[in-house]
Structures are given as C-alpha cells and as structure tokens.
GROMACS .gro file of C-alpha atoms in nm:
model
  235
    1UNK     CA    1  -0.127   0.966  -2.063
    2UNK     CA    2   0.239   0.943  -2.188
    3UNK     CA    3   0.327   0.676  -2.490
    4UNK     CA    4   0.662   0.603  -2.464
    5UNK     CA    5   0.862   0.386  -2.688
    6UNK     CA    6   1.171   0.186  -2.734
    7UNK     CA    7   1.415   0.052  -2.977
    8UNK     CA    8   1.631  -0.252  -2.845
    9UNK     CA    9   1.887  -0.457  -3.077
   10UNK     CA   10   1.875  -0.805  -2.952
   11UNK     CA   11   2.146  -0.992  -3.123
   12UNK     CA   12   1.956  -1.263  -3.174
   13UNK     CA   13   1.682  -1.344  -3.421
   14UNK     CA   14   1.397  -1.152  -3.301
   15UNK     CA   15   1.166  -0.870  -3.504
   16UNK     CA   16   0.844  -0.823  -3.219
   17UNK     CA   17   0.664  -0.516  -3.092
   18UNK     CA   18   0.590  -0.563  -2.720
   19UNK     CA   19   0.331  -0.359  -2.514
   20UNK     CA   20   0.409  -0.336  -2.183
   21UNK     CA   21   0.148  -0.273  -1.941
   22UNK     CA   22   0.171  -0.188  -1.557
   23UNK     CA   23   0.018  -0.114  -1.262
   24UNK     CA   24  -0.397  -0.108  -1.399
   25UNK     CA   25  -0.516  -0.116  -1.056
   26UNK     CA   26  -0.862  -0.204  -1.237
   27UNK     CA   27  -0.875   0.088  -1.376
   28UNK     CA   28  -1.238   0.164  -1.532
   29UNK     CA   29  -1.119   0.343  -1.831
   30UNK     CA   30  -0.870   0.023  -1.911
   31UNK     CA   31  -1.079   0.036  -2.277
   32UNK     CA   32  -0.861   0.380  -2.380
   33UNK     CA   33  -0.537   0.129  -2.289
   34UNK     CA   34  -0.695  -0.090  -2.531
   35UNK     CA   35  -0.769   0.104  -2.845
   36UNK     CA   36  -0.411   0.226  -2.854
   37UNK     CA   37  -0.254  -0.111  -2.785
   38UNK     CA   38  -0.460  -0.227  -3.074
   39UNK     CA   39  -0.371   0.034  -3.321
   40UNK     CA   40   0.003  -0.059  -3.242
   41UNK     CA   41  -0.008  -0.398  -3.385
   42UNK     CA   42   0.148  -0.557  -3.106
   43UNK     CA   43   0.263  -0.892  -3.142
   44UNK     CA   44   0.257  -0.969  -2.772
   45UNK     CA   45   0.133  -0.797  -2.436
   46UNK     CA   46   0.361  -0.780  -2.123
   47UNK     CA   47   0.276  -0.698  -1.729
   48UNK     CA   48   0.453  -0.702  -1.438
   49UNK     CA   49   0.127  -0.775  -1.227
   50UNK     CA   50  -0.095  -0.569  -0.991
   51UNK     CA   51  -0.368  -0.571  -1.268
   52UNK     CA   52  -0.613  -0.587  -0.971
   53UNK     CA   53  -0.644  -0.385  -0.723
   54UNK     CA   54  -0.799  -0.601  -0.422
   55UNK     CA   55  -1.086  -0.824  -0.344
   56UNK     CA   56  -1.356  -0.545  -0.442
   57UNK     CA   57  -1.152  -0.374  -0.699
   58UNK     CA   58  -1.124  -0.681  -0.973
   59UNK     CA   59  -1.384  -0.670  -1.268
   60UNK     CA   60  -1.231  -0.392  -1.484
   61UNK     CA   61  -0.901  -0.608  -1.447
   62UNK     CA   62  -1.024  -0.895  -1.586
   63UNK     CA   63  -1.225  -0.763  -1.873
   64UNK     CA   64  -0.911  -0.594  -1.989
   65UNK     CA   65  -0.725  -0.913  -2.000
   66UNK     CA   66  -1.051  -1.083  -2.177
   67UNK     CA   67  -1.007  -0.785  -2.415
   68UNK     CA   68  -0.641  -0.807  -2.470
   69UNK     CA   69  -0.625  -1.193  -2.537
   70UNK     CA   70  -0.810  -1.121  -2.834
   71UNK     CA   71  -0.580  -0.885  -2.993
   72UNK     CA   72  -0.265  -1.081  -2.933
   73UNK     CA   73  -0.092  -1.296  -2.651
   74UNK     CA   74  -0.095  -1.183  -2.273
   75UNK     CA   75   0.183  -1.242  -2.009
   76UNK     CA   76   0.200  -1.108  -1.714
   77UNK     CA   77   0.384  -1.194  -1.336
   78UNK     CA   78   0.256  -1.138  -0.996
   79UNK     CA   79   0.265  -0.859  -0.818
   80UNK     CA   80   0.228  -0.766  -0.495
   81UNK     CA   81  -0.151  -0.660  -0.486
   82UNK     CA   82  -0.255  -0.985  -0.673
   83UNK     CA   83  -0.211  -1.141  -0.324
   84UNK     CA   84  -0.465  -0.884  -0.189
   85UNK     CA   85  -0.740  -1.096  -0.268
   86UNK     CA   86  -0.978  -1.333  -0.114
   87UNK     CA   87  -0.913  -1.597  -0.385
   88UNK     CA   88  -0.635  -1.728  -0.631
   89UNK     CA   89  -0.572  -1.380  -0.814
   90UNK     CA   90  -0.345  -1.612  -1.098
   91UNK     CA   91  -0.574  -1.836  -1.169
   92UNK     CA   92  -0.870  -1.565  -1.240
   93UNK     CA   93  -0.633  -1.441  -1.485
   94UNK     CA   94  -0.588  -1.786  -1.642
   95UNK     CA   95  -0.952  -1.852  -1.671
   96UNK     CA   96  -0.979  -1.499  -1.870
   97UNK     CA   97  -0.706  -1.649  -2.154
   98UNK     CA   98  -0.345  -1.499  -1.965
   99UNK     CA   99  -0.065  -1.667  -1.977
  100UNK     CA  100   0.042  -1.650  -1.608
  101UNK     CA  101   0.446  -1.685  -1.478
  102UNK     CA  102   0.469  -1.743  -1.132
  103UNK     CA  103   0.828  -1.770  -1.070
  104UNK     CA  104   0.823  -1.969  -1.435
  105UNK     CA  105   0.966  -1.899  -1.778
  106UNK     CA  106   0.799  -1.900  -2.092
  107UNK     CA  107   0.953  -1.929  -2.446
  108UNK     CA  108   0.888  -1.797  -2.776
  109UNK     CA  109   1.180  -1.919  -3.035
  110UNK     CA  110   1.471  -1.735  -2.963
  111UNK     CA  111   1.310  -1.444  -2.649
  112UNK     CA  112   1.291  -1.631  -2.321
  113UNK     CA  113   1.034  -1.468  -2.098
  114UNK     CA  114   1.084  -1.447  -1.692
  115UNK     CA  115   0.817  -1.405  -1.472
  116UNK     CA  116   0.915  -1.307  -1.081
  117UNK     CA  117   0.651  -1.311  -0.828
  118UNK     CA  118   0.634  -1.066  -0.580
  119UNK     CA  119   0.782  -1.100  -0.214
  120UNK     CA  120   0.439  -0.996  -0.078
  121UNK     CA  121   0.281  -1.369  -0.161
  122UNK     CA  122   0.455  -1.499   0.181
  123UNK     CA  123   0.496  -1.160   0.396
  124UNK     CA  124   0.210  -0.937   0.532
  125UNK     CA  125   0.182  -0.630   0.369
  126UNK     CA  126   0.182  -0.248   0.501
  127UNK     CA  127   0.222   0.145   0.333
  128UNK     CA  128   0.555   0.145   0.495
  129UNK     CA  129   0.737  -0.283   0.493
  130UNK     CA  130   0.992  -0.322   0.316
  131UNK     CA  131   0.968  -0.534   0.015
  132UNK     CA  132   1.059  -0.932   0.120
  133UNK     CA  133   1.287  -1.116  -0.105
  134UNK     CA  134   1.179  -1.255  -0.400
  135UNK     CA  135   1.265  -1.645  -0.468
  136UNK     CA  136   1.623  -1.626  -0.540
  137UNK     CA  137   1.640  -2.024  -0.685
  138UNK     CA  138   1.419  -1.915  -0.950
  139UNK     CA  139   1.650  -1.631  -1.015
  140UNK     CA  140   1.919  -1.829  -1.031
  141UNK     CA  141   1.736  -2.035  -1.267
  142UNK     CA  142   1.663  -1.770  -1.539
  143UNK     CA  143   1.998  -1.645  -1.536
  144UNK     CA  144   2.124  -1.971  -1.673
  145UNK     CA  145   1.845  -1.973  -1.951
  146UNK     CA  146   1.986  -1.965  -2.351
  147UNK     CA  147   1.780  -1.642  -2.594
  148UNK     CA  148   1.729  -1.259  -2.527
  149UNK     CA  149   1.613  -1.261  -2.143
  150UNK     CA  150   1.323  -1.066  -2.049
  151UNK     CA  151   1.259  -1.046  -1.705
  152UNK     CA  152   0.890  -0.953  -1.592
  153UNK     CA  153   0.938  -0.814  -1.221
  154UNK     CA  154   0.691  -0.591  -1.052
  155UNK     CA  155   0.940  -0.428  -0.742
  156UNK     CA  156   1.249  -0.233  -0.905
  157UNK     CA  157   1.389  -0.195  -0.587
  158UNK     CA  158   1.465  -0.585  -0.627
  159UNK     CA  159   1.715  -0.465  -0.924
  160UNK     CA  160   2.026  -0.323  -0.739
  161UNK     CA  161   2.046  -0.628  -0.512
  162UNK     CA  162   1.919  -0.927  -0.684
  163UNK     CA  163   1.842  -0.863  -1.081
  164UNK     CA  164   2.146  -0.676  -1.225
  165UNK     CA  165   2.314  -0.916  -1.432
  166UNK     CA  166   2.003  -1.194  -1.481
  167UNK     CA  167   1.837  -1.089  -1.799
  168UNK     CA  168   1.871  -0.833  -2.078
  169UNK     CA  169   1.587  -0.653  -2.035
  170UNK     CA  170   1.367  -0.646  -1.675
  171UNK     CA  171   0.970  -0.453  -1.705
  172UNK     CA  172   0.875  -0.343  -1.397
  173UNK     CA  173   0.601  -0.144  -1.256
  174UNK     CA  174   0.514  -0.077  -0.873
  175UNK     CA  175   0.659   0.284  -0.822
  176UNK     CA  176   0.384   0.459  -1.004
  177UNK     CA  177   0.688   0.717  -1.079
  178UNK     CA  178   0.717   0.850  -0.744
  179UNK     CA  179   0.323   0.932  -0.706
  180UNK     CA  180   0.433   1.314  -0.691
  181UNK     CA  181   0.764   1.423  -0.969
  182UNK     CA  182   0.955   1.743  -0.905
  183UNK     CA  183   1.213   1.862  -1.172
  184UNK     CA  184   1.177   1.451  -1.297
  185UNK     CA  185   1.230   1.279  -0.972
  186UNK     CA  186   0.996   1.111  -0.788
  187UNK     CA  187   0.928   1.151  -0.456
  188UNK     CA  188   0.773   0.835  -0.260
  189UNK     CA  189   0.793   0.481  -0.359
  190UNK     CA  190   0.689   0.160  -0.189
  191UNK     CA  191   0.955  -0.025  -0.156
  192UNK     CA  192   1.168   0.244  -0.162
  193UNK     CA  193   1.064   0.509   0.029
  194UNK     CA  194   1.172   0.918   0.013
  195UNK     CA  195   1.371   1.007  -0.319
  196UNK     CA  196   1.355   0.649  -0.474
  197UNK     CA  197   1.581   0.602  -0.735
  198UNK     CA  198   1.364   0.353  -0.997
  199UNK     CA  199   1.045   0.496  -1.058
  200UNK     CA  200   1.026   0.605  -1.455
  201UNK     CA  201   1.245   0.492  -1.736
  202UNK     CA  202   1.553   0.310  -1.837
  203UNK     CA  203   1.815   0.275  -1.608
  204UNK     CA  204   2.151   0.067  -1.723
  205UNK     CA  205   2.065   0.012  -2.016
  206UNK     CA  206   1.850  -0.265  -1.891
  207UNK     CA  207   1.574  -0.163  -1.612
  208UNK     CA  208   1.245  -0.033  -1.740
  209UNK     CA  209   1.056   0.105  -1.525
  210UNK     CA  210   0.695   0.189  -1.632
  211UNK     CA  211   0.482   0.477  -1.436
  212UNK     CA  212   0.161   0.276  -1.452
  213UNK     CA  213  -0.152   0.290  -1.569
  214UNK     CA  214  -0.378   0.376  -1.315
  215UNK     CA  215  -0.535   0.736  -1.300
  216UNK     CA  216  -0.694   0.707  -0.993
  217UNK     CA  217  -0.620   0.689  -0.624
  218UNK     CA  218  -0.632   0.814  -0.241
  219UNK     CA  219  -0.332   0.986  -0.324
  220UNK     CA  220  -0.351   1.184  -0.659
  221UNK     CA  221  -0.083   1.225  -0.942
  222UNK     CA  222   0.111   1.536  -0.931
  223UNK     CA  223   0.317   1.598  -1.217
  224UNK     CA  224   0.347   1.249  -1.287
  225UNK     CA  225   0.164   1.117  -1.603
  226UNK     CA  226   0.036   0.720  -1.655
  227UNK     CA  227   0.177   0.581  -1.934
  228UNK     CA  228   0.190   0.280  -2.148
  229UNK     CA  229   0.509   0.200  -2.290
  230UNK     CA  230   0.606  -0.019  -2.631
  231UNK     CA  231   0.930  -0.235  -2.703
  232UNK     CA  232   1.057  -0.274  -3.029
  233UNK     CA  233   1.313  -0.589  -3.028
  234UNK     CA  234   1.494  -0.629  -3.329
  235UNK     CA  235   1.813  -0.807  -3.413
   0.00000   0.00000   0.00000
C-alpha cells in the first residue's frame, strides 16, 4: 500500500487535512485503511464512491464507514458499482452516519464540496460500455458555486470532456491505476479502455486520480500498488 500526499494552496481561508479514499470494493482488511487514517488526524474523509462492491459484497463497506464517522466527518459520491445493488446503496450509507452527495453540494465555510453521481445510475452496465454522461445541469451548477471547489467524481474519463474548468480540485477513483502498470502507465481502464490516460496521480494541476483501495479481485494487481492518498489545503 502506497501513502501518498499533497500540498495545495487554496487562496482562500482554509487550513484542513483531507483523506481521500477510493475504490474499497468492501474490502475485508478496510480496518488497516483505518488505523492510518486515524493516526493522520484528518479533519474530514473524502470518496468518490464504489465503497461496495455489489449486492453480496456490502458488509465490510459499511462497517468502514461506521468506523470512519467516528474519527471525523465522511463524504462520499456515487459511483458506478453503488448502483449494483438490490437496494438504495446511498441511503445504507446514510443510515451508517455518511454524508451522501448525489449530484448535491455540501459546504464547510469557505471549501464547497461537489458530489457527481455516476452515469451508470440510468444506463446498464458491462466490462466493455462506455461510461454514460453524467448530469451536466448539476455540473453547470457547481461551476457557478463561490469557495475552493472540490469536486468528488468517481469516472476520470468524465474530466477531458465535461470537468476541466468546474472546480479546483476533482478526487476520483474508478481506474484502479490501470489494473496492470508498465514503466508507470497503466494498461486497462473502464471507461477508458487500452493505454488510458487518468489512472494514478495529478494531472493539470487539478485531477487526482487515486489507485484504490481494494487488494483483491478476478483480475490481480501487477505492479500497481493500492493506495490511500491525503490533501493538505492551506491558504
């Protein structure tokens, strides 16, 4: 597991360390994520969704999140496996003490928080479909917002197209960093396909993109650590 941090001046008044946490997949060791985050001192706990995995794969998920609301605030958006389930993936979360932006915007003095919902809640999904748009009012919407813009968005592919000039800062997951990384690039992405372009780090200044957190799958990690990443704003 990689810890990666970074150092942002905001311009505005703002001194907050930020976890930001991607792509659990309910994964059954979610209690190492834990520890660390609390040694941190975090004053606040981001995700860009998929914190499930589908409608078998959920308990580990939400006993993280029962976890993590009692070391400091939780906020996370929807991504695309959250609409995997057999019931309303959001409001599980809720129940468990998240704070939960569906297309919606939260605010915390002077850091506006952005939460886009994945494309997948009104498309069918498959290995191989291309991502569906995301709800481009609400876009629109957050772009006009006043403070330091933080965008939670789980697809990075949405960034070239849609995202570029909407927020400060956009968190996003869903890449797992290319499942398999030669010489640093990834090399399949959903979403994006062969050779995607976002799948680990900060691109423009602006796009994070996190490798995720889960350690497990059908399709093992080659090269390609999980990681948990932390975001010092400061003005």
């Amino acid at each position: 597991m990689e810890l990666t941090e970074y150092r942002i001046s905001t311009g505005h008044e703002i001194d907050m360390r930020l976890a930001f946490v991607a792509d659990l997949h309910d994964d059954r060791d979610y209690a190492k994520y834990l520890d660390i985050i609390k040694s941190k001192n975090v004053d606040m706990i981001l995700s860009s969704g998929d914190i499930l995995h589908d409608g078998w794969h959920f308990d580990n998920a939400l006993a993280f999140i029962r976890e993590a609301v009692r070391i400091c605030p939780f906020v996370t958006s929807i991504g695309n496996h959250e609409f995997k389930v057999g019931f309303d993936a959001a409001a599980k979360y809720r129940e468990c003490g998240a704070t939960v932006l569906d297309d919606q915007t939260l605010h915390v003095g002077e850091l506006t928080i952005g939460g886009l919902t994945s494309g997948f809640g009104r498309s069918v999904q498959g290995w191989y479909k291309r991502t569906p748009p995301p709800d481009t009012e609400y876009i629109a919407s957050f772009s006009g917002e006043s403070g330091y813009r933080i965008l939670l968005n789980h697809h990075p592919e949405y960034y070239k197209k849609y995202l570029q000039n909407v927020a400060e800062l956009i968190l996003s997951g869903h890449a797992h960093g290319g499942q398999w990384r030669v010489f640093g690039q990834g090399i399949y992405a959903p979403g994006q396909f062969i050779f995607p372009k976002y799948t680990s780090g900060m691109y423009d200044g602006r796009l994070i993109v996190s490798r995720g957190m889960h350690s497990e799958g059908f399709i093992p990690r080659i090269f390609n650590d999980t990681q948990l990443i932390f975001v010092n704003l400061q003005r």
